[in-house]
XYZ file of N, CA, C and O in Angstrom:
688
model
N 358.571 -44.736 190.517
C 359.482 -44.734 191.640
C 359.704 -46.156 192.118
O 358.783 -46.948 192.141
N 360.931 -46.414 192.530
C 361.294 -47.739 192.991
C 362.074 -47.587 194.285
O 362.904 -46.688 194.413
N 361.829 -48.489 195.215
C 362.555 -48.447 196.485
C 363.975 -48.956 196.271
O 364.184 -50.025 195.718
N 364.943 -48.170 196.695
C 366.346 -48.573 196.643
C 366.634 -49.450 197.857
O 365.835 -49.491 198.805
N 367.762 -50.154 197.889
C 368.078 -51.007 199.030
C 368.070 -50.264 200.369
O 367.756 -50.840 201.400
N 368.362 -48.960 200.342
C 368.372 -48.196 201.590
C 366.980 -47.684 201.969
O 366.817 -46.960 202.941
N 365.942 -48.061 201.171
C 364.568 -47.661 201.468
C 364.157 -46.358 200.821
O 362.993 -45.985 200.839
N 365.105 -45.624 200.250
C 364.818 -44.365 199.597
C 364.170 -44.644 198.236
O 364.527 -45.581 197.545
N 363.188 -43.829 197.858
C 362.545 -43.989 196.552
C 363.232 -43.094 195.541
O 363.434 -41.909 195.776
N 363.612 -43.709 194.421
C 364.301 -42.972 193.373
C 363.593 -43.230 192.053
O 363.130 -44.332 191.799
N 363.563 -42.218 191.179
C 362.938 -42.438 189.856
C 363.790 -43.366 189.010
O 365.001 -43.422 189.152
N 363.103 -44.125 188.147
C 363.790 -45.000 187.204
C 363.363 -44.623 185.792
O 362.258 -44.164 185.573
N 364.243 -44.876 184.848
C 363.887 -44.654 183.449
C 363.167 -45.883 182.930
O 363.020 -46.868 183.631
N 362.749 -45.833 181.663
C 362.126 -46.990 181.035
C 363.080 -48.167 180.949
O 362.658 -49.303 180.842
N 364.363 -47.923 180.959
C 365.359 -48.983 180.822
C 365.750 -49.561 182.174
O 366.603 -50.422 182.245
N 365.190 -49.102 183.251
C 365.531 -49.635 184.558
C 366.802 -49.022 185.126
O 367.341 -49.509 186.092
N 367.296 -47.952 184.518
C 368.493 -47.286 185.008
C 368.072 -45.995 185.671
O 367.303 -45.221 185.115
N 368.542 -45.778 186.885
C 368.160 -44.587 187.631
C 368.619 -43.321 186.909
O 369.672 -43.287 186.303
N 367.803 -42.258 187.037
C 368.162 -40.949 186.498
C 369.035 -40.228 187.526
O 368.609 -39.314 188.200
N 370.239 -40.659 187.654
C 371.223 -40.079 188.555
C 372.527 -39.989 187.773
O 372.628 -40.525 186.670
N 373.539 -39.343 188.335
C 374.827 -39.343 187.639
C 375.330 -40.767 187.356
O 375.877 -41.034 186.294
N 375.098 -41.683 188.278
C 375.529 -43.066 188.069
C 374.704 -43.702 186.955
O 375.234 -44.414 186.097
N 373.398 -43.432 186.931
C 372.547 -43.953 185.866
C 372.946 -43.402 184.513
O 372.947 -44.122 183.506
N 373.299 -42.121 184.475
C 373.766 -41.518 183.227
C 375.070 -42.148 182.765
O 375.257 -42.408 181.570
N 375.958 -42.412 183.709
C 377.223 -43.067 183.383
C 376.962 -44.474 182.836
O 377.573 -44.882 181.838
N 376.034 -45.201 183.450
C 375.695 -46.545 182.971
C 375.116 -46.478 181.564
O 375.450 -47.301 180.703
N 374.263 -45.499 181.325
C 373.660 -45.347 180.002
C 374.722 -45.077 178.942
O 374.712 -45.679 177.858
N 375.659 -44.181 179.240
C 376.754 -43.897 178.312
C 377.614 -45.148 178.133
O 378.019 -45.485 177.016
N 377.865 -45.853 179.228
C 378.663 -47.076 179.157
C 378.035 -48.121 178.253
O 378.726 -48.762 177.447
N 376.711 -48.300 178.362
C 376.028 -49.250 177.492
C 376.128 -48.816 176.031
O 376.361 -49.638 175.145
N 375.965 -47.523 175.782
C 376.043 -47.027 174.403
C 377.435 -47.222 173.817
O 377.582 -47.653 172.665
N 378.466 -46.920 174.592
C 379.840 -47.089 174.130
C 380.147 -48.579 173.927
O 380.781 -48.959 172.929
N 379.687 -49.405 174.841
C 379.906 -50.854 174.717
C 379.250 -51.390 173.456
O 379.860 -52.146 172.692
N 378.011 -51.003 173.212
C 377.292 -51.466 172.021
C 377.999 -50.983 170.743
O 378.217 -51.753 169.813
N 378.367 -49.707 170.707
C 379.030 -49.165 169.516
C 380.384 -49.841 169.295
O 380.735 -50.185 168.155
N 381.126 -50.045 170.356
C 382.425 -50.709 170.235
C 382.301 -52.148 169.787
O 383.062 -52.617 168.926
N 381.333 -52.863 170.343
C 381.122 -54.264 169.973
C 380.696 -54.372 168.514
O 381.242 -55.182 167.755
N 379.734 -53.546 168.118
C 379.279 -53.574 166.729
C 380.426 -53.217 165.782
O 380.610 -53.878 164.751
N 381.213 -52.205 166.125
C 382.345 -51.799 165.284
C 383.365 -52.923 165.152
O 383.858 -53.188 164.046
N 383.689 -53.586 166.261
C 384.634 -54.712 166.209
C 384.140 -55.786 165.252
O 384.896 -56.270 164.403
N 382.875 -56.156 165.375
C 382.350 -57.215 164.519
C 382.295 -56.780 163.055
O 382.647 -57.560 162.158
N 381.863 -55.561 162.803
C 381.789 -55.082 161.415
C 383.177 -54.978 160.782
O 383.398 -55.445 159.657
N 384.104 -54.403 161.487
C 385.437 -54.161 160.940
C 386.197 -55.474 160.765
O 386.764 -55.750 159.697
N 386.210 -56.293 161.808
C 386.938 -57.562 161.719
C 386.267 -58.481 160.705
O 386.943 -59.207 159.971
N 384.940 -58.432 160.617
C 384.243 -59.202 159.595
C 384.657 -58.788 158.196
O 384.874 -59.629 157.324
N 384.795 -57.488 157.969
C 385.225 -57.002 156.656
C 386.654 -57.435 156.341
O 386.979 -57.735 155.189
N 387.497 -57.506 157.371
C 388.886 -57.928 157.154
C 388.999 -59.387 156.737
O 390.004 -59.786 156.150
N 387.984 -60.179 157.027
C 388.019 -61.602 156.660
C 388.047 -61.798 155.140
O 388.288 -62.892 154.666
N 387.829 -60.743 154.384
C 387.884 -60.813 152.923
C 389.278 -60.459 152.391
O 389.483 -60.418 151.183
N 390.226 -60.206 153.289
C 391.609 -59.881 152.907
C 392.479 -61.125 153.063
O 392.358 -61.866 154.032
N 393.385 -61.332 152.112
C 394.242 -62.519 152.133
C 395.089 -62.615 153.399
O 395.260 -63.698 153.963
N 395.635 -61.487 153.867
C 396.493 -61.549 155.048
C 395.719 -62.025 156.276
O 396.264 -62.715 157.132
N 394.444 -61.691 156.361
C 393.632 -62.122 157.500
C 393.373 -63.628 157.433
O 393.361 -64.314 158.452
N 393.163 -64.138 156.231
C 392.994 -65.581 156.043
C 394.259 -66.298 156.507
O 394.192 -67.298 157.237
N 395.418 -65.772 156.130
C 396.701 -66.363 156.533
C 396.908 -66.271 158.041
O 397.380 -67.223 158.664
N 396.550 -65.134 158.642
C 396.716 -64.960 160.092
C 395.871 -65.945 160.888
O 396.266 -66.369 161.971
N 394.707 -66.291 160.386
C 393.794 -67.175 161.115
C 394.119 -68.646 160.927
O 393.574 -69.494 161.638
N 395.008 -68.967 160.013
C 395.267 -70.368 159.666
C 395.670 -71.220 160.866
O 395.179 -72.340 161.038
N 396.551 -70.733 161.719
C 396.983 -71.510 162.892
C 395.809 -71.799 163.821
O 395.694 -72.894 164.374
N 394.925 -70.824 163.987
C 393.763 -71.003 164.854
C 392.779 -72.008 164.264
O 392.290 -72.903 164.945
N 392.500 -71.833 162.985
C 391.481 -72.629 162.302
C 391.891 -74.089 162.211
O 391.091 -74.985 162.462
N 393.137 -74.350 161.876
C 393.575 -75.729 161.682
C 393.764 -76.474 163.000
O 393.644 -77.699 163.029
N 394.031 -75.771 164.090
C 394.245 -76.431 165.379
C 392.939 -76.733 166.117
O 392.932 -77.533 167.042
N 391.869 -76.116 165.705
C 390.606 -76.246 166.431
C 389.715 -77.341 165.857
O 389.431 -77.352 164.659
N 389.210 -78.221 166.720
C 388.239 -79.208 166.235
C 386.943 -78.541 165.758
O 386.236 -79.097 164.927
N 386.647 -77.342 166.257
C 385.434 -76.628 165.850
C 385.502 -76.152 164.397
O 384.494 -76.110 163.706
N 386.688 -75.769 163.947
C 386.790 -75.153 162.623
C 387.626 -75.940 161.619
O 387.515 -75.688 160.416
N 388.444 -76.880 162.082
C 389.336 -77.580 161.146
C 388.556 -78.386 160.104
O 388.948 -78.413 158.928
N 387.459 -78.996 160.492
C 386.658 -79.751 159.518
C 386.025 -78.820 158.482
O 385.974 -79.138 157.300
N 385.510 -77.686 158.965
C 384.948 -76.706 158.027
C 386.007 -76.199 157.057
O 385.736 -76.015 155.876
N 387.206 -75.999 157.567
C 388.301 -75.529 156.713
C 388.628 -76.577 155.662
O 388.861 -76.264 154.500
N 388.628 -77.868 156.056
C 388.893 -78.941 155.094
C 387.805 -78.994 154.017
O 388.095 -79.242 152.851
N 386.563 -78.755 154.422
C 385.432 -78.824 153.478
C 385.369 -77.615 152.540
O 385.140 -77.759 151.353
N 385.550 -76.420 153.124
C 385.345 -75.191 152.364
C 386.623 -74.583 151.799
O 386.567 -73.818 150.834
N 387.726 -74.867 152.433
C 388.968 -74.172 152.105
C 389.101 -72.943 152.990
O 388.116 -72.442 153.544
N 390.312 -72.450 153.124
C 390.594 -71.337 154.038
C 389.856 -70.069 153.646
O 389.276 -69.387 154.499
N 389.861 -69.741 152.365
C 389.256 -68.478 151.946
C 387.737 -68.480 152.096
O 387.152 -67.504 152.583
N 387.079 -69.548 151.698
C 385.617 -69.601 151.836
C 385.202 -69.604 153.299
O 384.211 -68.970 153.670
N 385.958 -70.310 154.140
C 385.639 -70.313 155.573
C 385.795 -68.901 156.137
O 384.932 -68.433 156.890
N 386.873 -68.221 155.777
C 387.078 -66.849 156.261
C 385.930 -65.952 155.821
O 385.432 -65.137 156.608
N 385.488 -66.097 154.594
C 384.383 -65.268 154.105
C 383.078 -65.600 154.816
O 382.292 -64.700 155.118
N 382.841 -66.871 155.089
C 381.655 -67.262 155.853
C 381.681 -66.632 157.246
O 380.679 -66.080 157.711
N 382.833 -66.693 157.884
C 382.982 -66.065 159.203
C 382.807 -64.556 159.085
O 382.141 -63.927 159.918
N 383.374 -63.956 158.034
C 383.240 -62.514 157.825
C 381.794 -62.093 157.647
O 381.341 -61.111 158.254
N 381.053 -62.809 156.825
C 379.628 -62.491 156.625
C 378.868 -62.640 157.942
O 378.014 -61.803 158.274
N 379.199 -63.684 158.701
C 378.551 -63.883 160.000
C 378.855 -62.717 160.934
O 377.958 -62.180 161.587
N 380.116 -62.304 160.988
C 380.486 -61.199 161.873
C 379.833 -59.886 161.443
O 379.374 -59.113 162.289
N 379.784 -59.620 160.153
C 379.141 -58.399 159.669
C 377.643 -58.429 159.998
O 377.073 -57.417 160.424
N 377.026 -59.579 159.839
C 375.604 -59.716 160.185
C 375.379 -59.476 161.671
O 374.479 -58.716 162.059
N 376.213 -60.106 162.519
C 376.063 -59.921 163.965
C 376.300 -58.465 164.360
O 375.546 -57.899 165.162
N 377.328 -57.835 163.808
C 377.599 -56.431 164.111
C 376.446 -55.536 163.710
O 376.068 -54.610 164.444
N 375.849 -55.809 162.560
C 374.698 -55.017 162.102
C 373.499 -55.214 163.024
O 372.795 -54.248 163.358
N 373.270 -56.438 163.433
C 372.151 -56.706 164.351
C 372.365 -56.023 165.700
O 371.439 -55.431 166.260
N 373.574 -56.103 166.221
C 373.878 -55.463 167.510
C 373.602 -53.959 167.425
O 373.032 -53.368 168.345
N 373.984 -53.348 166.316
C 373.789 -51.907 166.141
C 372.329 -51.524 165.933
O 371.966 -50.360 166.092
N 371.480 -52.485 165.614
C 370.083 -52.201 165.262
C 369.161 -52.023 166.465
O 367.951 -51.891 166.293
N 369.681 -51.956 167.662
C 368.846 -51.890 168.865
C 367.777 -50.797 168.819
O 366.625 -51.059 169.170
N 368.062 -49.571 168.371
C 367.010 -48.545 168.382
C 365.806 -48.895 167.493
O 364.699 -48.457 167.760
N 366.036 -49.692 166.465
C 364.973 -50.026 165.515
C 364.389 -51.414 165.748
O 363.214 -51.636 165.479
N 365.232 -52.339 166.185
C 364.817 -53.737 166.324
C 365.514 -54.359 167.531
O 366.490 -55.107 167.378
N 365.038 -54.063 168.744
C 365.747 -54.550 169.931
C 365.813 -56.076 170.040
O 366.810 -56.616 170.503
N 364.783 -56.773 169.595
C 364.834 -58.249 169.652
C 365.898 -58.799 168.696
O 366.633 -59.725 169.036
N 365.968 -58.249 167.506
C 367.002 -58.668 166.552
C 368.385 -58.339 167.110
O 369.330 -59.118 166.957
N 368.497 -57.206 167.779
C 369.758 -56.817 168.389
C 370.160 -57.803 169.478
O 371.331 -58.175 169.596
N 369.191 -58.247 170.266
C 369.475 -59.250 171.305
C 369.969 -60.541 170.653
O 370.931 -61.160 171.128
N 369.327 -60.947 169.555
C 369.760 -62.155 168.851
C 371.198 -61.990 168.343
O 372.015 -62.921 168.447
N 371.518 -60.823 167.814
C 372.884 -60.562 167.363
C 373.880 -60.628 168.504
O 374.977 -61.178 168.362
N 373.489 -60.092 169.657
C 374.377 -60.132 170.824
C 374.586 -61.561 171.316
O 375.705 -61.941 171.674
N 373.520 -62.355 171.330
C 373.678 -63.755 171.738
C 374.548 -64.511 170.725
O 375.363 -65.359 171.105
N 374.387 -64.221 169.437
C 375.251 -64.825 168.419
C 376.707 -64.440 168.628
O 377.613 -65.267 168.490
N 376.936 -63.179 168.975
C 378.299 -62.712 169.242
C 378.877 -63.426 170.459
O 380.055 -63.813 170.462
N 378.059 -63.634 171.487
C 378.527 -64.350 172.677
C 378.949 -65.767 172.302
O 379.998 -66.257 172.749
N 378.146 -66.424 171.488
C 378.507 -67.764 171.039
C 379.807 -67.778 170.253
O 380.651 -68.660 170.437
N 379.970 -66.783 169.392
C 381.199 -66.704 168.609
C 382.402 -66.462 169.522
O 383.474 -67.045 169.320
N 382.233 -65.644 170.553
C 383.341 -65.374 171.471
C 383.702 -66.615 172.286
O 384.881 -66.857 172.565
N 382.715 -67.416 172.651
C 383.032 -68.679 173.329
C 383.864 -69.566 172.407
O 384.817 -70.215 172.853
N 383.498 -69.589 171.141
C 384.261 -70.369 170.174
C 385.692 -69.884 170.034
O 386.641 -70.678 170.028
N 385.879 -68.572 169.941
C 387.245 -68.075 169.765
C 388.059 -68.214 171.050
O 389.269 -68.449 170.989
N 387.406 -68.109 172.199
C 388.141 -68.344 173.449
C 388.627 -69.790 173.541
O 389.663 -70.058 174.152
N 387.912 -70.715 172.922
C 388.353 -72.114 172.930
C 389.680 -72.280 172.201
O 390.411 -73.246 172.451
N 390.024 -71.337 171.306
C 391.302 -71.406 170.605
C 392.485 -71.313 171.574
O 393.579 -71.788 171.262
N 392.276 -70.707 172.744
C 393.349 -70.658 173.742
C 393.760 -72.066 174.167
O 394.924 -72.316 174.472
N 392.797 -72.983 174.186
C 393.094 -74.358 174.588
C 393.579 -75.225 173.435
O 394.274 -76.212 173.655
N 393.224 -74.863 172.206
C 393.533 -75.744 171.075
C 394.709 -75.288 170.219
O 395.183 -76.065 169.392
N 395.177 -74.069 170.407
C 396.215 -73.522 169.526
C 397.537 -73.410 170.276
O 397.699 -72.534 171.136
N 398.500 -74.278 169.957
C 399.798 -74.214 170.648
C 400.483 -72.859 170.500
O 401.192 -72.414 171.406
N 400.271 -72.187 169.366
C 400.919 -70.887 169.126
C 400.396 -69.778 170.041
O 400.927 -68.681 170.046
N 399.344 -70.065 170.819
C 398.810 -69.061 171.736
C 399.642 -68.938 173.008
O 399.435 -68.024 173.798
N 400.580 -69.842 173.173
C 401.369 -69.893 174.404
C 402.860 -69.819 174.099
O 403.319 -70.294 173.071
N 403.608 -69.253 175.049
C 405.069 -69.276 174.981
C 405.515 -70.408 175.897
O 405.215 -70.399 177.087
N 406.203 -71.362 175.347
C 406.622 -72.525 176.125
C 408.052 -72.355 176.622
O 408.851 -71.628 176.043
N 408.344 -73.023 177.721
C 409.705 -73.014 178.262
C 410.051 -71.759 179.022
O 411.217 -71.445 179.195
N 409.070 -71.034 179.513
C 409.334 -69.793 180.248
C 408.761 -69.859 181.667
O 408.339 -68.848 182.212
N 408.700 -71.057 182.237
C 408.151 -71.202 183.583
C 406.634 -71.190 183.533
O 406.016 -71.903 182.746
N 406.038 -70.348 184.350
C 404.585 -70.237 184.400
C 404.025 -70.006 182.992
O 404.631 -69.266 182.219
N 402.895 -70.628 182.647
C 402.349 -70.422 181.292
C 402.189 -68.937 180.956
O 401.653 -68.173 181.749
N 402.711 -68.578 179.796
C 402.634 -67.196 179.343
C 402.026 -67.157 177.956
O 402.302 -68.011 177.120
N 401.204 -66.150 177.737
C 400.562 -65.988 176.440
C 401.534 -65.423 175.418
O 402.375 -64.593 175.745
N 401.389 -65.864 174.190
C 402.098 -65.251 173.073
C 401.285 -64.037 172.623
O 400.203 -63.756 173.173
N 401.757 -63.336 171.607
C 400.968 -62.224 171.063
C 399.618 -62.723 170.560
O 398.597 -62.059 170.735
N 399.594 -63.900 169.952
C 398.339 -64.479 169.496
C 397.421 -64.773 170.679
O 396.227 -64.482 170.644
N 397.972 -65.325 171.745
C 397.185 -65.602 172.945
C 396.618 -64.334 173.562
O 395.471 -64.311 174.028
N 397.413 -63.278 173.560
C 396.926 -61.990 174.078
C 395.761 -61.486 173.243
O 394.784 -60.955 173.780
N 395.856 -61.630 171.926
C 394.769 -61.190 171.047
C 393.499 -61.994 171.311
O 392.393 -61.453 171.248
N 393.651 -63.275 171.612
C 392.478 -64.110 171.909
C 391.865 -63.772 173.264
O 390.647 -63.820 173.432
N 392.698 -63.426 174.232
C 392.220 -63.173 175.586
C 391.214 -62.027 175.639
O 390.264 -62.064 176.425
N 391.343 -61.041 174.767
C 390.410 -59.914 174.735
C 388.987 -60.374 174.440
O 388.026 -59.685 174.739
N 388.847 -61.555 173.852
C 387.507 -62.045 173.529
C 386.689 -62.335 174.783
O 385.463 -62.406 174.712
N 387.353 -62.468 175.927
C 386.624 -62.565 177.191
C 385.856 -61.278 177.484
O 384.715 -61.300 177.950
N 386.461 -60.145 177.178
C 385.795 -58.846 177.352
C 384.660 -58.706 176.337
O 383.563 -58.241 176.665
N 384.907 -59.135 175.098
C 383.853 -59.077 174.081
C 382.693 -60.010 174.431
O 381.539 -59.688 174.134
N 382.977 -61.131 175.070
C 381.916 -62.020 175.539
C 381.051 -61.295 176.568
O 379.819 -61.302 176.475
N 381.685 -60.650 177.536
C 380.930 -59.890 178.529
C 380.126 -58.772 177.904
O 378.962 -58.553 178.249
N 380.717 -58.061 176.947
C 380.002 -56.981 176.253
C 378.804 -57.536 175.493
O 377.731 -56.921 175.470
N 378.961 -58.704 174.893
C 377.857 -59.329 174.158
C 376.695 -59.656 175.087
O 375.526 -59.430 174.746
N 377.002 -60.172 176.255
C 375.944 -60.510 177.214
C 375.260 -59.252 177.752
O 374.039 -59.228 177.916
N 376.046 -58.205 178.008
C 375.458 -56.943 178.475
C 374.548 -56.318 177.419
O 373.457 -55.834 177.731
N 375.001 -56.317 176.159
C 374.167 -55.721 175.118
C 372.934 -56.576 174.844
O 371.886 -56.036 174.498
N 373.038 -57.883 175.028
C 371.848 -58.742 174.895
C 370.823 -58.372 175.958
O 369.634 -58.200 175.662
N 371.269 -58.234 177.198
C 370.357 -57.872 178.287
C 369.743 -56.494 178.048
O 368.537 -56.297 178.243
N 370.556 -55.548 177.608
C 370.069 -54.199 177.334
C 369.023 -54.211 176.215
O 367.990 -53.535 176.306
N 369.259 -54.991 175.177
C 368.298 -55.088 174.065
C 367.000 -55.759 174.509
O 365.904 -55.339 174.109
N 367.106 -56.795 175.328
C 365.898 -57.463 175.827
C 365.075 -56.530 176.715
O 363.850 -56.523 176.656
N 365.770 -55.717 177.533
C 365.070 -54.715 178.351
C 364.330 -53.728 177.463
O 363.177 -53.365 177.728
N 364.990 -53.279 176.398
C 364.357 -52.321 175.484
C 363.145 -52.949 174.770
O 362.124 -52.301 174.585
N 363.272 -54.217 174.388
C 362.147 -54.905 173.742
C 360.985 -55.047 174.703
O 359.825 -54.820 174.336
N 361.250 -55.385 175.938
C 360.188 -55.505 176.957
C 359.511 -54.161 177.208
O 358.300 -54.069 177.307
N 360.301 -53.092 177.280
C 359.745 -51.745 177.503
C 358.883 -51.329 176.326
O 357.846 -50.674 176.501
N 359.266 -51.725 175.138
C 358.500 -51.382 173.934
C 357.162 -52.127 173.909
O 356.183 -51.631 173.360
N 357.131 -53.321 174.489
C 355.917 -54.146 174.501
C 354.882 -53.650 175.523
O 353.708 -53.967 175.403
N 355.354 -52.922 176.524
C 354.430 -52.448 177.572
C 353.528 -51.357 177.011
O 353.967 -50.492 176.269
N 352.255 -51.382 177.445
C 351.319 -50.323 176.977
C 351.643 -48.973 177.543
O 352.259 -48.732 178.468
């Protein structure tokens, strides 16, 4: 039992989420977030092995100081495959929480880092913006990049959830 802010004592689960309708909703939300995040990384990682995906990423990769040097060294296709393998690995780690919560946390932190990198493309890729329309407006590419802010938040939430599970597993 834990004292709530109003002084009332309520039961808590091993994960620190109350056994209430709100706690159940949070639990489902975490599960859906984890499954969605892992699916995004696995699926998009697999697409990095398709030629059209390599072509679609070219504007982003060449405009970014983070990736343009790697692209020059490896070539577009090898860089895409490296990113794809990384994304598939991160997605697999994120999904592994029931078996390996610490590894899952590492995957979530890796995903957060990757999302920070892709969000930087908003600043480095001219094609992410529509110019000459008054207030800055995103292009379709910019809109696709903006969703990575949500994936960044999901990555941080799943990292925290995995660390909580690892801590609970360590307790006697």
